[in-house]
Amino acid sequence: MREAKQILRLLLMSLFNKISLLLLLIPFAGLSQNNCNISLHGQALDEVTGKPLPFASIYLEDIQKGTSADADGYFAFDGLCPDTTHIRISHVSCEPLRQYLIIQKDTILNLYLHHHEELMDEVLVHGRHSDQTIENSGTIDKDLISQRSNQDLSKVIEEITGVSTLNTGSGISKPIIHGLYGNRIALLNNGVAQAGQQWGNDHAPEIDVFSADHISVVKGVGALALPGSSLGGVVLIEPGATSEDPHLHGSTNYVYQTNGRGHTVNLELEQGGLEKAIRFNGSLKKGGDLHTPDYFLNNTGKEEANASLFFEFGKSKAWQKKLYASTFNSTIGILRGAHIGNLTDLLISFERETPFFTEEVFSYEIEAPRQRVHHHLAKLEAENAWAGNQKVSLTYAAQLNQREEFDVRRSGRSDTPALSLIQFNHQASALYERNFSKGLLLRTGLNGTYTDNTNQPETGILPLIPDFNRFDEEAFLIIQNEKAKLLTEIGGRLSLNQLHVVTISRDLPRRIERFNHQFSIVNLAGGLAYSPSRVLKLSVNGGYVERAPAVNELYSFGLHQGVSSLEVGNQNLEKEKSLKTTASLDINWNDKLFLQLLGYAQSIRNYIYLKPAPEPELTIRGAFPLFNYDQTDAFLRGFDALLSLEPVESVRLVSKLSLLKGTDQSNGILLVFMAPNNLSNEISLSLPDGQRLKNSRISGRLKSVFEQKNYIEGLDFVNPPPTYHLFEMEFHTALSTEKNAFHFSIRGENLLDVSYRDYLNRQRYFADELGRNLTFRVQWEF
């Protein structure tokens, strides 16, 4: 009996303990269930117009829940548990968006897609008041960069209204902004003024397109805060911000083009986090002889091997630090038919339909004449923001640029460079920014640059560019004020440029000569923008900008190989002084029609330009056209227009027009080498999304470049070429899976196989431009 009671007592105690435990767990069970009542609401919006994107598809990848937005772009997820996931949104005619999301509480989330890429600007990309600028500034986003990734940087920038391209042959290009290029355009690679052998038309920027998340053209007051010359504008090539996603993600691209049988491979990897993040990007490019509609352009192959590393750490600390490093390495062939041995053949080559040394045999080989370039960049940046309205940024960057140019030389010496230069560049800057109450913003800072450029003695030839050291010190101040419908800004920059040159005399007997130049530079700019309604925006800008002559303009002496011409500098050149005014009107009619009109006028005193000599010149290296650097008073005026019309959601029409005229006021004649007027018309059709295929679209574009009529007979060795029209088409689609996306595209350029020559391509003296080209692209995002 006693044992039975003992057993009963144990059973009762066990039951009591279980009931007690169950009672204790009930509140926690309820709490857990309550935690799965989190709601996620949001809206899908056009990043440019802010217009809702109806019926967009939204999917939470890791939770495997999906929904569709309503007619106003609103979407909702209810009953979510605390979790982390990747949210993906897609919409007809928009590139899909994918981002990392931490779900901890009820959240309202606006998701912005690129629906009107042709209207994007720097403000929309960064989304910060400090990036406001009154003058229109165009921006190209990551999606379009990926689609054009097999092209040179300048060709990509050409997508922005008012920007054209200065070509040298078929493999080298530079951007032209409102008729100005070269030393008048500053290129900033991740905030660092690109420092290379940028003293020639044939020296393309040593920047890998794949390393950019967006590319912008900035003019007006905003350009004063950026180092380098802003007389023509500033091009920003910037990587995107790293994410907080702790998972490893990336993408790989493969591009094949038929003209030149070119291959491009790229890999990007990124792992983010709350404290630190890292991104790697690497690319390889290889192409062979390009061809016109009628013949091969022999020795026009190209090879590239590039990589960049972006490391961000201390993201949650007071001082956020960023480390960026990149390397760019290329070998570029120069058209063999552009290097002629005697004056008779040179004059004949100006009239020949087919260049000398043309062979109907394709080759990947790159022989002399050719160029080999290595460019390395390292940058360290530290930024501290406090009190919600102040920020200071400190930056140091170093660059190493090595350029070698190889000519066709006798006695087997073609592998010995005819030009060999090494340049070291150091830049340091300190920037301060403060937002005051009532819409007032102040930005100020200091920039310092030191450049050491040295010829290597291996060439055995008098150098085209002498040895030099250059010091640049700059200080700027910008004030912006935004009140209701009016935004005003004013700014100024003071610079001191010191140039120390060691050169060899041009006359005999040869001797070492040393020269020192010092220029004080003053830049002032101001403007206002008025938006009386959502439909209209008016803006006016004015500025006074000075530019010191570059070393090539002062001291060039000899063969400029890439452009196949002789160039002679002028040591007596004075600094350029520019006055520019722009006025623009933006019209947004019911989010269906967008019209941007911009007119500008620019007066440049002491405008530096290359003046063709009356006759070519014969040297021991061959016969070449001769150009001398000269100065005059110039006046440029132009007009840019952009029309974007979306009659229905799936159809878009885009037209771009650029007009330009330059006058040599000192001599009462027209300026040579001004970009010709051009017109581009494009129509795109977005196809309905399927179960797997998303963002399918097809587009066609007709670009017309008109004959340069603003020309006086005898100002150039060859008259401007006639008007030409180029037709291209593109098809793109994306295959989406639960965690990956595959993009496929095919693009056809010059589909009608038109034979033409570009007025601003110095090699138009010898050869036609490229014929038909088909580009196939595959991208895998993971």
CSV table of N, CA and C in Angstrom, one decimal, residues 405-473:
chain,number,residue,atom,x,y,z
A,405,GLU,N,54.6,53.7,-76.7
A,405,GLU,CA,54.1,53.7,-78.1
A,405,GLU,C,55.2,53.1,-79.0
A,406,PHE,N,54.8,52.2,-79.9
A,406,PHE,CA,55.7,51.5,-80.7
A,406,PHE,C,55.4,51.9,-82.2
A,407,ASP,N,56.5,52.4,-82.9
A,407,ASP,CA,56.3,52.7,-84.3
A,407,ASP,C,56.9,51.6,-85.2
A,408,VAL,N,56.6,51.7,-86.5
A,408,VAL,CA,57.3,50.8,-87.4
A,408,VAL,C,58.7,51.3,-87.6
A,409,ARG,N,59.7,50.6,-87.1
A,409,ARG,CA,61.1,51.1,-87.1
A,409,ARG,C,62.0,50.1,-87.9
A,410,ARG,N,63.0,50.6,-88.5
A,410,ARG,CA,63.9,49.8,-89.3
A,410,ARG,C,64.8,49.0,-88.4
A,411,SER,N,65.5,48.0,-89.1
A,411,SER,CA,66.5,47.2,-88.4
A,411,SER,C,65.9,46.4,-87.3
A,412,GLY,N,64.7,46.0,-87.3
A,412,GLY,CA,64.1,45.1,-86.3
A,412,GLY,C,63.9,45.8,-85.0
A,413,ARG,N,63.8,47.1,-85.0
A,413,ARG,CA,63.7,47.9,-83.7
A,413,ARG,C,62.2,48.3,-83.4
A,414,SER,N,61.3,47.6,-84.0
A,414,SER,CA,59.9,47.9,-83.8
A,414,SER,C,59.4,47.6,-82.4
A,415,ASP,N,60.1,46.7,-81.8
A,415,ASP,CA,59.8,46.3,-80.4
A,415,ASP,C,60.4,47.2,-79.3
A,416,THR,N,61.2,48.2,-79.8
A,416,THR,CA,61.7,49.2,-78.9
A,416,THR,C,60.8,50.4,-78.9
A,417,PRO,N,60.2,50.8,-77.8
A,417,PRO,CA,59.2,51.9,-77.8
A,417,PRO,C,59.8,53.2,-78.4
A,418,ALA,N,59.0,53.9,-79.2
A,418,ALA,CA,59.4,55.2,-79.6
A,418,ALA,C,59.0,56.3,-78.7
A,419,LEU,N,58.1,56.0,-77.7
A,419,LEU,CA,57.7,56.9,-76.7
A,419,LEU,C,57.5,56.0,-75.4
A,420,SER,N,58.1,56.4,-74.3
A,420,SER,CA,58.0,55.7,-73.1
A,420,SER,C,57.9,56.7,-71.9
A,421,LEU,N,56.8,56.8,-71.2
A,421,LEU,CA,56.6,57.7,-70.2
A,421,LEU,C,56.0,57.1,-68.9
A,422,ILE,N,56.5,57.5,-67.8
A,422,ILE,CA,56.0,57.1,-66.5
A,422,ILE,C,55.6,58.3,-65.7
A,423,GLN,N,54.3,58.2,-65.2
A,423,GLN,CA,53.8,59.4,-64.5
A,423,GLN,C,53.3,58.9,-63.1
A,424,PHE,N,53.8,59.7,-62.1
A,424,PHE,CA,53.3,59.5,-60.7
A,424,PHE,C,52.4,60.7,-60.3
A,425,ASN,N,51.3,60.4,-59.7
A,425,ASN,CA,50.3,61.5,-59.3
A,425,ASN,C,49.8,61.2,-57.9
A,426,HIS,N,49.8,62.3,-57.1
A,426,HIS,CA,49.3,62.2,-55.7
A,426,HIS,C,48.3,63.3,-55.5
A,427,GLN,N,47.1,62.9,-54.9
A,427,GLN,CA,46.1,63.9,-54.7
A,427,GLN,C,45.6,63.8,-53.3
A,428,ALA,N,45.3,64.9,-52.6
A,428,ALA,CA,44.8,64.9,-51.3
A,428,ALA,C,43.7,66.0,-51.2
A,429,SER,N,42.6,65.7,-50.5
A,429,SER,CA,41.5,66.7,-50.4
A,429,SER,C,40.9,66.6,-49.0
A,430,ALA,N,40.3,67.7,-48.6
A,430,ALA,CA,39.5,67.8,-47.4
A,430,ALA,C,38.3,68.6,-47.7
A,431,LEU,N,37.1,68.0,-47.4
A,431,LEU,CA,35.8,68.6,-47.8
A,431,LEU,C,35.0,68.7,-46.5
A,432,TYR,N,34.2,69.8,-46.4
A,432,TYR,CA,33.3,70.1,-45.3
A,432,TYR,C,32.0,70.5,-45.9
A,433,GLU,N,30.9,70.0,-45.3
A,433,GLU,CA,29.6,70.2,-45.7
A,433,GLU,C,28.7,70.4,-44.5
A,434,ARG,N,27.8,71.4,-44.6
A,434,ARG,CA,26.8,71.7,-43.6
A,434,ARG,C,25.5,72.1,-44.1
A,435,ASN,N,24.4,71.5,-43.6
A,435,ASN,CA,23.1,71.9,-43.9
A,435,ASN,C,22.6,72.8,-42.8
A,436,PHE,N,22.2,74.0,-43.1
A,436,PHE,CA,21.6,74.9,-42.1
A,436,PHE,C,20.1,74.8,-42.2
A,437,SER,N,19.5,75.5,-41.3
A,437,SER,CA,18.0,75.5,-41.4
A,437,SER,C,17.5,76.4,-42.6
A,438,LYS,N,16.3,76.2,-42.9
A,438,LYS,CA,15.6,77.0,-44.0
A,438,LYS,C,16.3,76.7,-45.4
A,439,GLY,N,16.8,75.5,-45.6
A,439,GLY,CA,17.2,75.1,-46.9
A,439,GLY,C,18.6,75.6,-47.3
A,440,LEU,N,19.4,76.1,-46.4
A,440,LEU,CA,20.7,76.6,-46.8
A,440,LEU,C,21.8,75.5,-46.6
A,441,LEU,N,22.6,75.4,-47.7
A,441,LEU,CA,23.6,74.4,-47.7
A,441,LEU,C,25.0,75.0,-48.0
A,442,LEU,N,26.0,74.7,-47.3
A,442,LEU,CA,27.4,75.2,-47.5
A,442,LEU,C,28.3,74.0,-47.8
A,443,ARG,N,29.1,74.2,-48.8
A,443,ARG,CA,30.2,73.2,-49.1
A,443,ARG,C,31.5,73.9,-49.4
A,444,THR,N,32.5,73.4,-48.7
A,444,THR,CA,33.8,74.0,-49.0
A,444,THR,C,34.9,73.0,-48.9
A,445,GLY,N,36.1,73.3,-49.4
A,445,GLY,CA,37.1,72.3,-49.4
A,445,GLY,C,38.4,72.7,-50.0
A,446,LEU,N,39.4,71.9,-49.8
A,446,LEU,CA,40.8,72.1,-50.3
A,446,LEU,C,41.2,70.9,-51.1
A,447,ASN,N,41.9,71.1,-52.3
A,447,ASN,CA,42.4,70.0,-53.1
A,447,ASN,C,43.9,70.3,-53.4
A,448,GLY,N,44.7,69.3,-53.3
A,448,GLY,CA,46.1,69.5,-53.7
A,448,GLY,C,46.6,68.3,-54.6
A,449,THR,N,47.3,68.6,-55.6
A,449,THR,CA,47.8,67.6,-56.6
A,449,THR,C,49.3,67.8,-56.9
A,450,TYR,N,50.0,66.7,-57.0
A,450,TYR,CA,51.4,66.7,-57.4
A,450,TYR,C,51.6,65.7,-58.5
A,451,THR,N,52.1,66.1,-59.7
A,451,THR,CA,52.3,65.2,-60.8
A,451,THR,C,53.8,65.2,-61.2
A,452,ASP,N,54.4,64.0,-61.4
A,452,ASP,CA,55.8,63.8,-61.9
A,452,ASP,C,55.7,63.0,-63.1
A,453,ASN,N,56.1,63.5,-64.3
A,453,ASN,CA,56.0,62.8,-65.5
A,453,ASN,C,57.4,62.8,-66.1
A,454,THR,N,57.9,61.6,-66.4
A,454,THR,CA,59.3,61.4,-66.8
A,454,THR,C,59.4,60.5,-68.0
A,455,ASN,N,60.2,60.9,-69.0
A,455,ASN,CA,60.5,60.1,-70.2
A,455,ASN,C,61.6,59.0,-69.8
A,456,GLN,N,61.4,57.8,-70.3
A,456,GLN,CA,62.4,56.8,-70.1
A,456,GLN,C,63.4,56.9,-71.3
A,457,PRO,N,64.7,56.6,-71.0
A,457,PRO,CA,65.7,56.9,-72.0
A,457,PRO,C,65.9,55.8,-73.1
A,458,GLU,N,65.0,54.8,-73.1
A,458,GLU,CA,65.2,53.6,-74.0
A,458,GLU,C,64.8,53.9,-75.4
A,459,THR,N,64.1,55.0,-75.7
A,459,THR,CA,63.5,55.2,-77.0
A,459,THR,C,64.5,55.5,-78.1
A,460,GLY,N,65.6,56.3,-77.7
A,460,GLY,CA,66.5,56.8,-78.7
A,460,GLY,C,65.9,57.9,-79.6
A,461,ILE,N,64.8,58.5,-79.2
A,461,ILE,CA,64.1,59.5,-80.1
A,461,ILE,C,63.8,60.7,-79.2
A,462,LEU,N,63.9,61.9,-79.7
A,462,LEU,CA,63.5,63.0,-78.9
A,462,LEU,C,62.0,62.9,-78.5
A,463,PRO,N,61.7,63.1,-77.3
A,463,PRO,CA,60.4,62.8,-76.8
A,463,PRO,C,59.4,63.9,-77.3
A,464,LEU,N,58.1,63.4,-77.5
A,464,LEU,CA,57.0,64.3,-77.9
A,464,LEU,C,56.7,65.2,-76.7
A,465,ILE,N,56.7,64.7,-75.5
A,465,ILE,CA,56.4,65.5,-74.3
A,465,ILE,C,57.6,65.5,-73.4
A,466,PRO,N,58.0,66.6,-72.9
A,466,PRO,CA,59.2,66.7,-72.0
A,466,PRO,C,58.9,66.2,-70.6
A,467,ASP,N,59.9,66.1,-69.8
A,467,ASP,CA,59.8,65.8,-68.4
A,467,ASP,C,59.2,67.0,-67.7
A,468,PHE,N,58.3,66.8,-66.8
A,468,PHE,CA,57.8,67.9,-66.0
A,468,PHE,C,57.3,67.5,-64.7
A,469,ASN,N,57.2,68.5,-63.8
A,469,ASN,CA,56.5,68.4,-62.5
A,469,ASN,C,55.5,69.5,-62.4
A,470,ARG,N,54.3,69.1,-61.9
A,470,ARG,CA,53.2,70.1,-61.8
A,470,ARG,C,52.6,70.0,-60.4
A,471,PHE,N,52.3,71.2,-59.9
A,471,PHE,CA,51.7,71.4,-58.6
A,471,PHE,C,50.4,72.1,-58.8
A,472,ASP,N,49.3,71.6,-58.2
A,472,ASP,CA,48.0,72.3,-58.3
A,472,ASP,C,47.4,72.4,-56.9
A,473,GLU,N,47.1,73.6,-56.4
A,473,GLU,CA,46.4,73.8,-55.2
A,473,GLU,C,45.1,74.5,-55.4
